[in-house]
Coordinates of C-alpha atoms and ligand atoms in Angstrom, one line a residue:
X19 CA -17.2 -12.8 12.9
X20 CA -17.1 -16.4 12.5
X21 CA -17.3 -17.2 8.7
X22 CA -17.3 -20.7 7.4
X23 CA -16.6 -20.7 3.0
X24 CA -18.2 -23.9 1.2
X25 CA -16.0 -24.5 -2.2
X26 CA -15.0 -27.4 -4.2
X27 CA -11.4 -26.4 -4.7
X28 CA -8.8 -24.6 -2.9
X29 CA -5.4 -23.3 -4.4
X30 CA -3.1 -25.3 -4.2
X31 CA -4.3 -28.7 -2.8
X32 CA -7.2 -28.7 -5.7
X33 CA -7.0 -26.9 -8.6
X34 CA -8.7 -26.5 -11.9
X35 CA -8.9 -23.1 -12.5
X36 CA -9.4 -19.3 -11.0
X37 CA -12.2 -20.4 -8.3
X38 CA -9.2 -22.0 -6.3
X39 CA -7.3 -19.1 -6.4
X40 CA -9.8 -17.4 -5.1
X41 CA -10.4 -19.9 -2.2
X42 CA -6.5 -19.9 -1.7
X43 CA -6.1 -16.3 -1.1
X44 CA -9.5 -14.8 -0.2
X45 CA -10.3 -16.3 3.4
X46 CA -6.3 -15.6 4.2
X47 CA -7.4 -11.4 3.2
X48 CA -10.3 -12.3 5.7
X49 CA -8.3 -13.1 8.1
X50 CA -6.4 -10.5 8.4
X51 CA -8.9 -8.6 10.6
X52 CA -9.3 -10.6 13.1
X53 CA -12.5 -13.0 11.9
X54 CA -12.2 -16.5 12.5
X55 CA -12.5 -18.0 9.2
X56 CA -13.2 -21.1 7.8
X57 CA -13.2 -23.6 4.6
X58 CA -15.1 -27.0 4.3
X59 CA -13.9 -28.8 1.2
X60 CA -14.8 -32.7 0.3
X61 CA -11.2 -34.6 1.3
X62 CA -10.6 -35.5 -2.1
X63 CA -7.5 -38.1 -2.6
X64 CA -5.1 -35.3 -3.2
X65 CA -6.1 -33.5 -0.4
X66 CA -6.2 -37.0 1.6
X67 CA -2.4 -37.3 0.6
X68 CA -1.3 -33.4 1.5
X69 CA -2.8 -33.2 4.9
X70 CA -3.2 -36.7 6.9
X71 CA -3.5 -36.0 9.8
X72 CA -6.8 -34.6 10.9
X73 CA -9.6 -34.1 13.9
X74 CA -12.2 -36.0 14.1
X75 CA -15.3 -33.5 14.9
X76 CA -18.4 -35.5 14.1
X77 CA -19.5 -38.9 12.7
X78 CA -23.0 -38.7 10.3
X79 CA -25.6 -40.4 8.3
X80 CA -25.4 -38.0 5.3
X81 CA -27.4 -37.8 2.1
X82 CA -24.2 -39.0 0.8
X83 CA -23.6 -42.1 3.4
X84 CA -22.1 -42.4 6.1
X85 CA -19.3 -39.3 6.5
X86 CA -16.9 -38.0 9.1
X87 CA -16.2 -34.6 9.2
X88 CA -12.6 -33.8 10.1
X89 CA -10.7 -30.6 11.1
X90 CA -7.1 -29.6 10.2
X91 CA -5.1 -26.4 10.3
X92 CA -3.9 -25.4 7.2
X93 CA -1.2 -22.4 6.9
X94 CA -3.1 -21.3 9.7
X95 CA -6.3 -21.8 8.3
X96 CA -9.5 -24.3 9.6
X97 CA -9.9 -26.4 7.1
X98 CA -13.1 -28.8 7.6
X99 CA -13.1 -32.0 5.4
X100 CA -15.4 -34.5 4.3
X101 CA -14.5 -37.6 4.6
X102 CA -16.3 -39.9 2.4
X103 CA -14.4 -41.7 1.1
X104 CA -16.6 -44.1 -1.5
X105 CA -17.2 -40.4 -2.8
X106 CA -13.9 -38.9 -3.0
X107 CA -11.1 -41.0 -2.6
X108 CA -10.7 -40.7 -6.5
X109 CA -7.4 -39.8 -8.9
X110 CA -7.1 -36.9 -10.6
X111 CA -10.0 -33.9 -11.0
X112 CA -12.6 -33.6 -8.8
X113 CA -15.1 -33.4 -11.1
X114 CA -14.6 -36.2 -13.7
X115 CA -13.0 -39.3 -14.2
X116 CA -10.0 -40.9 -16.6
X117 CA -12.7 -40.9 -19.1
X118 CA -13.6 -36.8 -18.9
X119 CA -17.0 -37.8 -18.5
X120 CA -18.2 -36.1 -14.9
X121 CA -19.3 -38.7 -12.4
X122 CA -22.3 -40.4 -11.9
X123 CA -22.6 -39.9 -8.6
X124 CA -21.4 -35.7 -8.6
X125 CA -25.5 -35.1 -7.6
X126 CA -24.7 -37.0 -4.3
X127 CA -20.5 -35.8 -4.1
X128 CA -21.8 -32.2 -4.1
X129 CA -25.2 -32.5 -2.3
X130 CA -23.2 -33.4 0.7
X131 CA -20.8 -30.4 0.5
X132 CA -23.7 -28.2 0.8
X133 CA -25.4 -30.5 3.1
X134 CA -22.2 -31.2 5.5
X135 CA -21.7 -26.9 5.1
X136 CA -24.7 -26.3 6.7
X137 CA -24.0 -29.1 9.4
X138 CA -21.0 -27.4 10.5
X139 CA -23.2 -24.1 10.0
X140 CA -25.7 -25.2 12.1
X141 CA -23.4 -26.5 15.0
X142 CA -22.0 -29.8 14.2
X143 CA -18.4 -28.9 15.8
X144 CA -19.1 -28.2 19.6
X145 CA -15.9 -26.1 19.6
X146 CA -17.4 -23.5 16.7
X147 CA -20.9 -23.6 17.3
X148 CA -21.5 -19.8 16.2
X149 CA -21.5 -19.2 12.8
X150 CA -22.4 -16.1 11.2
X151 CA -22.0 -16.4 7.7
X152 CA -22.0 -19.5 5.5
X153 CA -20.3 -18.0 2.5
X154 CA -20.8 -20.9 -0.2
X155 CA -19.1 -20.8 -3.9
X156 CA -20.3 -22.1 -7.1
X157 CA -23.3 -24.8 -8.3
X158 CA -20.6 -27.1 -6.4
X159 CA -22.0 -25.8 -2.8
X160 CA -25.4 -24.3 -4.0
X161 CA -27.4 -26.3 -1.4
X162 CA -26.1 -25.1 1.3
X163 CA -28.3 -22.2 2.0
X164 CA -31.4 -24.9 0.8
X165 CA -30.4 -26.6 3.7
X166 CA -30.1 -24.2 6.1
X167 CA -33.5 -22.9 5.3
X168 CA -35.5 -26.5 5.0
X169 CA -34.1 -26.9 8.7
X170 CA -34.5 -23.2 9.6
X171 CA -31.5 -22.4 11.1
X172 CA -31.0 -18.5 11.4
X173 CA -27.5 -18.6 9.6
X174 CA -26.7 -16.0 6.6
X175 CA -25.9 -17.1 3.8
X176 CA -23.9 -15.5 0.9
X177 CA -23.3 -17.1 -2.4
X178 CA -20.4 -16.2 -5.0
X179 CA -21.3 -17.0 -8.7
X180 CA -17.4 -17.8 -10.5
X181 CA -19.4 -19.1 -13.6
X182 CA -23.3 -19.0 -14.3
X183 CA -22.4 -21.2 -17.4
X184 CA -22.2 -24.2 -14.9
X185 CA -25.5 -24.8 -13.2
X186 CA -25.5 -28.8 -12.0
X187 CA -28.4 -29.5 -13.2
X188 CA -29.5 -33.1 -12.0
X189 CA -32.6 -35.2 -13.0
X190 CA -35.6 -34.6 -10.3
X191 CA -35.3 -38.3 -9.3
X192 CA -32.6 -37.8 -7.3
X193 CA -34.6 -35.0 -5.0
X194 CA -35.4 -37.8 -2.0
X195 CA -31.5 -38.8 -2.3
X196 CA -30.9 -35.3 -1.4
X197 CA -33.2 -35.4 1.4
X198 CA -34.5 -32.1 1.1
X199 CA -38.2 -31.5 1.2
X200 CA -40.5 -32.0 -2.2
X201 CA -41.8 -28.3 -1.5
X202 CA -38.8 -27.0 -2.8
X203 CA -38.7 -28.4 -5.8
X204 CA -40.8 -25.6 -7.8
X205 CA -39.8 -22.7 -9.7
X206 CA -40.0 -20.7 -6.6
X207 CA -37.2 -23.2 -5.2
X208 CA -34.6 -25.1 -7.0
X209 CA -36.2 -26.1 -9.6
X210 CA -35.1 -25.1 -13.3
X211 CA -36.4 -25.7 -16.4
X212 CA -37.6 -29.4 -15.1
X213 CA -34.7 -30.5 -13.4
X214 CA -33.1 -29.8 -9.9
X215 CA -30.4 -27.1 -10.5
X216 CA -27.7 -26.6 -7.6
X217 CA -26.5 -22.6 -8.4
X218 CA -30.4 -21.7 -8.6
X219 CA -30.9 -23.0 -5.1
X220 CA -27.9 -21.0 -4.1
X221 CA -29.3 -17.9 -6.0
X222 CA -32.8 -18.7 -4.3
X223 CA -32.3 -19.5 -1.0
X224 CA -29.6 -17.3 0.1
X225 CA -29.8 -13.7 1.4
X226 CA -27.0 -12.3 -0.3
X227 CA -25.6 -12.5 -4.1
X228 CA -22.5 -11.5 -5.4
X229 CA -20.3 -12.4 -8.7
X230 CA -16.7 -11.7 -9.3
X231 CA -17.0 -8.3 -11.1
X232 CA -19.5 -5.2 -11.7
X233 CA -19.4 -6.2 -14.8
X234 CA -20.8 -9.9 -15.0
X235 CA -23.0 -8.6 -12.3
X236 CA -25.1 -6.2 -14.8
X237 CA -24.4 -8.7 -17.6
X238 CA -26.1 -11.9 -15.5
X239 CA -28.8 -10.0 -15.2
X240 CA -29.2 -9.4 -18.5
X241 CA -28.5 -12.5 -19.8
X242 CA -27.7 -15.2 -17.7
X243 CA -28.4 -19.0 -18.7
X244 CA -31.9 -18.8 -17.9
X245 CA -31.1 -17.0 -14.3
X246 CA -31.5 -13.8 -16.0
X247 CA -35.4 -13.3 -14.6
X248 CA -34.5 -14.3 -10.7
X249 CA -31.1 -12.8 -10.9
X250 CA -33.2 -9.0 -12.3
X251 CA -35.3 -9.9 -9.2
X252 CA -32.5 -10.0 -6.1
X253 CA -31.1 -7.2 -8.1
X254 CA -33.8 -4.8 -7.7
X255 CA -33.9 -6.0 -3.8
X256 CA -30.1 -4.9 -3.5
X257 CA -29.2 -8.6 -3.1
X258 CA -26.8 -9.1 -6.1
X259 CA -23.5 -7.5 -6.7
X260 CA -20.5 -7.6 -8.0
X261 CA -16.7 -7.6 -6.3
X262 CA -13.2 -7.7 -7.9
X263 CA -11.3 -10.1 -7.1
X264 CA -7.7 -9.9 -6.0
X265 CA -3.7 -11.3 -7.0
X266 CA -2.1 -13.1 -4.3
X267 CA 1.0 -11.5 -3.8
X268 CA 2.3 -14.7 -2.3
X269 CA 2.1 -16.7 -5.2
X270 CA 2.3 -14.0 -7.9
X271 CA 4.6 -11.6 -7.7
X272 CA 7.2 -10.8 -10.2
X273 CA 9.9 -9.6 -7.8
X274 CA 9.9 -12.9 -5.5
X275 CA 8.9 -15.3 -8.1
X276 CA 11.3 -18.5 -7.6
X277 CA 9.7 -19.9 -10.9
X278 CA 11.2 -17.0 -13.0
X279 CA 15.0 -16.9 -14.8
X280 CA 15.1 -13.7 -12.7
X281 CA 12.9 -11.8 -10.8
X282 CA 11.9 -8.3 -11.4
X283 CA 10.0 -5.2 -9.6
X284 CA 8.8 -2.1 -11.8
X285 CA 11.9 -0.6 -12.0
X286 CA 13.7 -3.2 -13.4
X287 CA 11.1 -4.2 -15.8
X288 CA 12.9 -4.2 -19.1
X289 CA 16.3 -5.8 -18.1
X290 CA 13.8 -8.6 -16.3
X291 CA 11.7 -9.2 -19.2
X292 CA 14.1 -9.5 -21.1
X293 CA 15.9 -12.2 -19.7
X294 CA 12.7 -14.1 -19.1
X295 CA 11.5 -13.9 -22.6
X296 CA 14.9 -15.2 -23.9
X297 CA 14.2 -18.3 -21.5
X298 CA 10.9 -18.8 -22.3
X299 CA 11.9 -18.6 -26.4
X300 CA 14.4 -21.4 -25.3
X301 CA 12.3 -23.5 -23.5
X302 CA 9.9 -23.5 -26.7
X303 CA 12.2 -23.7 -29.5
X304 CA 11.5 -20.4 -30.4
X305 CA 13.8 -18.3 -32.5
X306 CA 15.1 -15.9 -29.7
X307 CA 14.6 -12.7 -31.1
X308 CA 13.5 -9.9 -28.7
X309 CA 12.1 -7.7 -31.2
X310 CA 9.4 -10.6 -32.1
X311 CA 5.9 -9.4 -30.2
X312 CA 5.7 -13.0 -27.8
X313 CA 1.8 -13.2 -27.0
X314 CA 1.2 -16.2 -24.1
X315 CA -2.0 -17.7 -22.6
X316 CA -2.9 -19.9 -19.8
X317 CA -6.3 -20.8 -20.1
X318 CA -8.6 -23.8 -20.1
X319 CA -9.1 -24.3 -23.8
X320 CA -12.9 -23.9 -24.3
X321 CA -15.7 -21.9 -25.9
X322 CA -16.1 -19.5 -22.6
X323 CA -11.7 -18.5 -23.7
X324 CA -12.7 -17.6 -27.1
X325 CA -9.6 -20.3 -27.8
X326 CA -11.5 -20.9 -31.9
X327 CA -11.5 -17.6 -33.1
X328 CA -8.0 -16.9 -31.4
X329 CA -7.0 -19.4 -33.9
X330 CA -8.5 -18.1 -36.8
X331 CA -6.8 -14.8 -36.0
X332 CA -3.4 -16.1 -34.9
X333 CA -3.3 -18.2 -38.5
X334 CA -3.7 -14.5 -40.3
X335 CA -1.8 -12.8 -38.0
X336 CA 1.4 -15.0 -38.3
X337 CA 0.8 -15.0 -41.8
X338 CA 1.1 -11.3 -42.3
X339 CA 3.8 -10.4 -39.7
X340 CA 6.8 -11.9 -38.9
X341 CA 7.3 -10.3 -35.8
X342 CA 4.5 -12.2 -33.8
X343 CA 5.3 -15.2 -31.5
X344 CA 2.6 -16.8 -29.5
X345 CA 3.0 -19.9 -26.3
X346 CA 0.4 -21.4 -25.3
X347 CA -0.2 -23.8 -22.1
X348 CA -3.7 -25.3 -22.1
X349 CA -5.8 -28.0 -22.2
X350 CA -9.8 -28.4 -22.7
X351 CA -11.3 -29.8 -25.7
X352 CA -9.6 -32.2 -28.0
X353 CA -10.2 -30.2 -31.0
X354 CA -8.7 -27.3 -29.7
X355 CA -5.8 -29.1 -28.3
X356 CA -5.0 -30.3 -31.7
X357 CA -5.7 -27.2 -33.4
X358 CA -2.8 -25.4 -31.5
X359 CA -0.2 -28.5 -31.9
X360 CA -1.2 -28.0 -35.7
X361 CA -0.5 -24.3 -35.3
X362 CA 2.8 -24.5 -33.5
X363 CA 4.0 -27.5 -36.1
X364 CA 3.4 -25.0 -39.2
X365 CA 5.3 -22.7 -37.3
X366 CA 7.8 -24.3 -35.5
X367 CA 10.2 -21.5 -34.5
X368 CA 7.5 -18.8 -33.9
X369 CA 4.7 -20.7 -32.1
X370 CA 5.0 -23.3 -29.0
X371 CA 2.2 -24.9 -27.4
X372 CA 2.2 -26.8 -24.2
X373 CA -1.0 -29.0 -23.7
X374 CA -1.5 -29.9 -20.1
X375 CA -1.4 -28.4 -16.9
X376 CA 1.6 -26.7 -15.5
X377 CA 2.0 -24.6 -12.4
X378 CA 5.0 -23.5 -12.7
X379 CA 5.2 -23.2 -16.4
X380 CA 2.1 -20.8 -16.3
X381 CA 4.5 -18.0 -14.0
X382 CA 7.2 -18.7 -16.8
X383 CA 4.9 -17.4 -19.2
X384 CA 3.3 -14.7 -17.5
X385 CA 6.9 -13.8 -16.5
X386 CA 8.4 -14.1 -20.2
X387 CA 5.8 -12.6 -22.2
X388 CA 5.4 -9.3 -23.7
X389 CA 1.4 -10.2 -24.3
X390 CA -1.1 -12.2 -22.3
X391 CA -3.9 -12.9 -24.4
X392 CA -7.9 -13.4 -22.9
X393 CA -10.2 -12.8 -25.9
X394 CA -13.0 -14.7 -23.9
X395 CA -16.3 -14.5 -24.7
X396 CA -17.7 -14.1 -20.8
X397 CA -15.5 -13.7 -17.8
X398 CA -16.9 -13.3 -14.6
X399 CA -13.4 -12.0 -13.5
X400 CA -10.4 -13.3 -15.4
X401 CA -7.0 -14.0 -13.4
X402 CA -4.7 -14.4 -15.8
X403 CA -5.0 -10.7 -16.7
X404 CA -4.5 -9.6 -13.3
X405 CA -1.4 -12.0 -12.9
X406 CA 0.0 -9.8 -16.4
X407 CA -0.6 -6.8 -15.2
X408 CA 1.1 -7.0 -12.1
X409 CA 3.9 -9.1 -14.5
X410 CA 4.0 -6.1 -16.9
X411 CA 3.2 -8.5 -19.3
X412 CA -0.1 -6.2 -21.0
X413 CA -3.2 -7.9 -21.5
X414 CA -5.0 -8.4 -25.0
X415 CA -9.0 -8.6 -24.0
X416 CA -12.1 -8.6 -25.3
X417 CA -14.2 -5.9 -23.0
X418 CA -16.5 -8.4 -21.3
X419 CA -16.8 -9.2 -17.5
X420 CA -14.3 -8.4 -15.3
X421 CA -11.8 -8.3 -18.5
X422 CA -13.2 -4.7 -18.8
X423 CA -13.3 -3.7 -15.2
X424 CA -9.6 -4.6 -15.1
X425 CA -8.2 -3.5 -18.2
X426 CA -7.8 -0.1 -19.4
X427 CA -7.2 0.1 -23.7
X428 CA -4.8 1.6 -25.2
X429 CA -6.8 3.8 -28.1
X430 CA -4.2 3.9 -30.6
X431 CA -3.1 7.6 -30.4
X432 CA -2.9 8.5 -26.7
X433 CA 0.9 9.0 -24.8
X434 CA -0.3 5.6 -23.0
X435 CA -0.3 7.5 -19.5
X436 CA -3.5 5.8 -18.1
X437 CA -3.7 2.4 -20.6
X438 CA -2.7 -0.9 -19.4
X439 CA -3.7 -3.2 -22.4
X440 CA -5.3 -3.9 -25.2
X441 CA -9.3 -4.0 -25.6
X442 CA -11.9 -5.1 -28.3
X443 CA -15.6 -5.9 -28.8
X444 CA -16.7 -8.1 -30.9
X445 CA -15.7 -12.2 -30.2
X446 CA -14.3 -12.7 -33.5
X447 CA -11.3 -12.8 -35.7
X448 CA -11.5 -9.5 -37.8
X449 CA -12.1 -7.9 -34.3
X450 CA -9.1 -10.1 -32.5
X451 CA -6.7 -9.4 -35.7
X452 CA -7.3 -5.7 -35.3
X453 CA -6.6 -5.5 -31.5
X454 CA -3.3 -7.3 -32.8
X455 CA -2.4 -4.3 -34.8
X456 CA -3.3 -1.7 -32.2
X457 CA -0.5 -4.0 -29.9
X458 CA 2.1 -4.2 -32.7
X459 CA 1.9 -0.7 -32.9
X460 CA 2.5 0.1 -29.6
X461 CA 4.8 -2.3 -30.0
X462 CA 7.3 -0.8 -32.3
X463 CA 7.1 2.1 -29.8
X464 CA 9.3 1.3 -26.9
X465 CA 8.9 4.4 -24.7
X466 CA 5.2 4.1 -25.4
X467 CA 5.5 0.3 -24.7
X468 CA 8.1 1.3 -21.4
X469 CA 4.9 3.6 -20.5
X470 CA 1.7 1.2 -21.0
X471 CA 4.0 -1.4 -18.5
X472 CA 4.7 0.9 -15.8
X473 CA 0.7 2.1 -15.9
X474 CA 0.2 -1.8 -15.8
X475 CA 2.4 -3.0 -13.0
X476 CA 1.3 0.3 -11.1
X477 CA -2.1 -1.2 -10.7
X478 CA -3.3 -2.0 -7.4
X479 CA -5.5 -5.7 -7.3
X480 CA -4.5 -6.7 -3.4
X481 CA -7.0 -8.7 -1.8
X482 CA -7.5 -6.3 0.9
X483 CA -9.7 -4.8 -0.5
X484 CA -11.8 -7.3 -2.4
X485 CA -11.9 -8.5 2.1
X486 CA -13.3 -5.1 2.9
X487 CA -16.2 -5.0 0.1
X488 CA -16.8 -8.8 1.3
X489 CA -17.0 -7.6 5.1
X490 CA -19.2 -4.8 4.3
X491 CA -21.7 -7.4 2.4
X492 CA -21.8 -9.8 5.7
X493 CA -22.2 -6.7 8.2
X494 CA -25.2 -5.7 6.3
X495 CA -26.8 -9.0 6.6
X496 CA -26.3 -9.5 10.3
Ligands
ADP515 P1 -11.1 -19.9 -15.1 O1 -11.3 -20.0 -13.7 O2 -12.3 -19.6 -15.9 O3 -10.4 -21.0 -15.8 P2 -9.3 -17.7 -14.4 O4 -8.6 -16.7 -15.3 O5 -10.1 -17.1 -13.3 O6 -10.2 -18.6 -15.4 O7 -8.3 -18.6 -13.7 C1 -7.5 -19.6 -14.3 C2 -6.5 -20.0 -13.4 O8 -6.0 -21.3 -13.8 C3 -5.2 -19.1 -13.4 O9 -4.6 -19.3 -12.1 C4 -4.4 -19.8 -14.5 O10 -3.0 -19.5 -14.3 C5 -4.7 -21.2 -14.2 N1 -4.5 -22.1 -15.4 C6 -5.4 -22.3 -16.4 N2 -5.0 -23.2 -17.3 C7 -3.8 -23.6 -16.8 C8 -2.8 -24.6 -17.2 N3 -3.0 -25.3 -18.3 N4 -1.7 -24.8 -16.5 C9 -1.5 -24.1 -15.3 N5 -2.4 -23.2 -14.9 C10 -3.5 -22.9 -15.6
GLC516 C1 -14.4 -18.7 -12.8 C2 -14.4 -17.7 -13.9 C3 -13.3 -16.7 -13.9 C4 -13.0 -16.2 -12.5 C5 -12.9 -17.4 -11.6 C6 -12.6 -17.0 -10.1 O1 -13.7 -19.9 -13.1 O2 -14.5 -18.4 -15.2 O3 -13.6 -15.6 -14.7 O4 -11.9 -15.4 -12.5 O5 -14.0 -18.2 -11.6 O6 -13.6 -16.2 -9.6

């Protein structure tokens, strides 16, 4: 099969969070059985810097102005880049500027990912004129199955929701800069709630719907930002559903890890925690006690991460028990930035909190921490639970989205045989602070504790498999 993915970010030339790890790892899997497959990402700066030299393959008026779409192999993977440069030669994120504020201009920067993704679809190289499936990701790519159908070309199209809370939702003006026909603007179309919306004309137009968990799946369809009616609708046809993703083993795995103080496999879990909790307590100030509980996260720090009641609970928590230690690396909304650096100055030797983005630091964490916390309010997937998992490093989650396909809670009472984590319901504090107990509990138990880690690093999240349920879904459409 010839399979060409549309995204906006690809681990590790672009990152902002779990959608380019899953464009860094999931067309490799794909690969793996012989399909020729394929990425078209905008060539941001970044990108611009990382891989200069590049193919020409076609020269085109665009919806965006003039573009050239290039070719490069990338770790052995065809990479197809937009070159545009008044649209993406930019610093920093790929979304927004110095000023956090997203551009002006994204209706246009986007529109012509999904436009130049169907290009390529629809035969724009001459040397891979056959595509079978344009596989596009997020609101980011969401016209790409809008334009294949408004110039009828008999490509399938797939689309992955990461996050229905993102929609890009531009102002109907802009539908003739788009140059897509005005009969598609309607509620049968792209239009939403008066406004042109990106993910619905992904949902709409393409023959095949899937999210990153069972799960979010059932949950979207429930209650999903408005999408919940159309989303009930390709359910009922068979044309949502919902797929795990994976861990790549190349980038996280605890017994090749170069970013660790030492690397560990199951077996030598507890000697290998240890010393990487002792770094990671240095590193932060922290008082380096190895009976202290050391909860991490790595998270954007919004609304969606649950990051303001974690607060709330963390405040009581470390108020009542000197044995917890929490590290944070994050960054998101002001507030909540300086909500934590409040947090770790009133406790100095128990909290640390990193604000920014760090790579490397996040394995560090995952690899020195007994907890990883993801009290998150939706999920589609989650990552960072699959990353402590496979770290032995047991995730504390609240049972939404693919936080409760992936982690099994301990109940309190039970030998901890088939338990990897820690689970609660409701998003609050009371609810947080009691799921806190349950894990100090098990805690104080350390042949319990030795138990719930080996359960945890025994579980299986390759991307093989995530490949094969992805394979399935394109078979069924050709
Ligand atoms: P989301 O995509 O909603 O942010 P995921 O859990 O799917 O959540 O993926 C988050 C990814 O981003 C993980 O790879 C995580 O390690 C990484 N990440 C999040 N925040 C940071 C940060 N501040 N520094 C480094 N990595 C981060
Ligand atoms: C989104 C979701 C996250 C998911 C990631 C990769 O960013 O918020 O839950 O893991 O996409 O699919």
């Amino acid at each position: 099969m010839n399979i060409l993915h549309a995204a906006s970010e690809l681990y590790p030339l672009i990152k902002t969070g779990g959608l380019a790890d899953v464009l860094g790892a999931l067309p490799f899997a794909q690969r793996q059985s012989g399909d020729d497959v394929r990425v078209i990402l905008p060539y941001y700066r970044t990108i611009r810097h990382q891989i200069p030299y590049t193919a020409e393959v076609a020269r085109c008026d665009t919806p965006g102005g003039y573009a050239v779409i290039r070719y490069a192999e990338y770790r052995g993977l065809g990479l197809y880049l937009i070159d545009a440069p008044h649209l993406y030669d930019r610093e920093g994120n790929p979304y927004y500027g110095a000023d956090y504020r997203d551009y002006a201009d994204n209706v246009v920067r986007f529109g012509l990912l999904g436009w130049a993704a169907a290009a390529v679809a629809a035969g724009a190289d001459p040397f891979w004129n056959r595509v079978d499936v344009l596989h596009a990701h997020d609101w980011q790519a969401g016209l790409a199955a809008a334009y294949l159908k408004a110039w009828d070309v008999p490509v399938k199209s797939v689309f992955t929701i990461h996050n229905i809370a993102y929609q890009g939702l531009f102002n109907a003006k802009h539908l003739s800069e788009l140059w897509l026909p005005q009969h598609m603007y309607q509620i049968e179309g792209l239009e939403f709630r008066g406004e042109i919306s990106f993910l619905k004309a992904g949902l709409y137009y393409s023959d095949h719907i899937t999210t990153v968990s069972p799960t979010y799946a059932q949950e979207i369809a429930v209650s999903g930002y408005g999408m919940e009616g159309l989303l009930k609708l390709r359910r009922s046809q068979g044309r949502l559903s919902g797929m795990l993703n994976g861990v790549d083993e190349a980038v996280w795995n605890p017994a090749a890890d170069a970013e660790l103080a030492v690397a560990y496999d199951a077996e030598h879990a507890s000697e290998g925690k240890a010393a990487n909790k002792t770094a990671l307590q240095r590193h932060f100030g922290l008082h380096q006690d190895a009976d202290a509980m050391l909860c991490v996260m790595v998270s954007r720090l919004t609304e969606q991460k649950g990051a303001d009641f974690l607060l709330e609970a963390l405040q009581t928590k470390l108020a009542e028990d000197p044995k917890m230690q929490f590290a944070l690396l994050g960054s998101g909304s002001p507030e909540l930035e300086q909500a934590f650096l409040q947090l770790a100055a009133a406790y100095p030797e128990r909290v640390g909190v990193h604000i920014g983005y760090d790579e490397k630091l996040a394995h560090r964490l995952i690899g020195g921490g007994d907890v990883i916390l993801v009290p998150s309010r939706f999920e589609p997937c989650g990552l960072t639970q699959l990353y402590g998992l496979k770290y032995g490093t047991l995730p504390l989650v609240r049972r939404t989205g693919g936080l409760a396909d992936t982690v099994a809670g301990w109940d309190g009472v039970s030998d901890g045989l088939d338990a990897t984590g820690f689970v609660f319901d409701k998003a609050d504090a009371a609810a947080l602070e009691s799921a806190f107990n349950t894990a100090l509990a098990a805690w104080a138990d350390k042949a319990l504790w030795d138990r719930l880690r080996r359960c945890a690093m025994a579980q299986d999240f390759g991307w093989l498999r995530a490949a094969d349920s992805y394979r399935i879904c394109y078979e069924s459409l050709i």
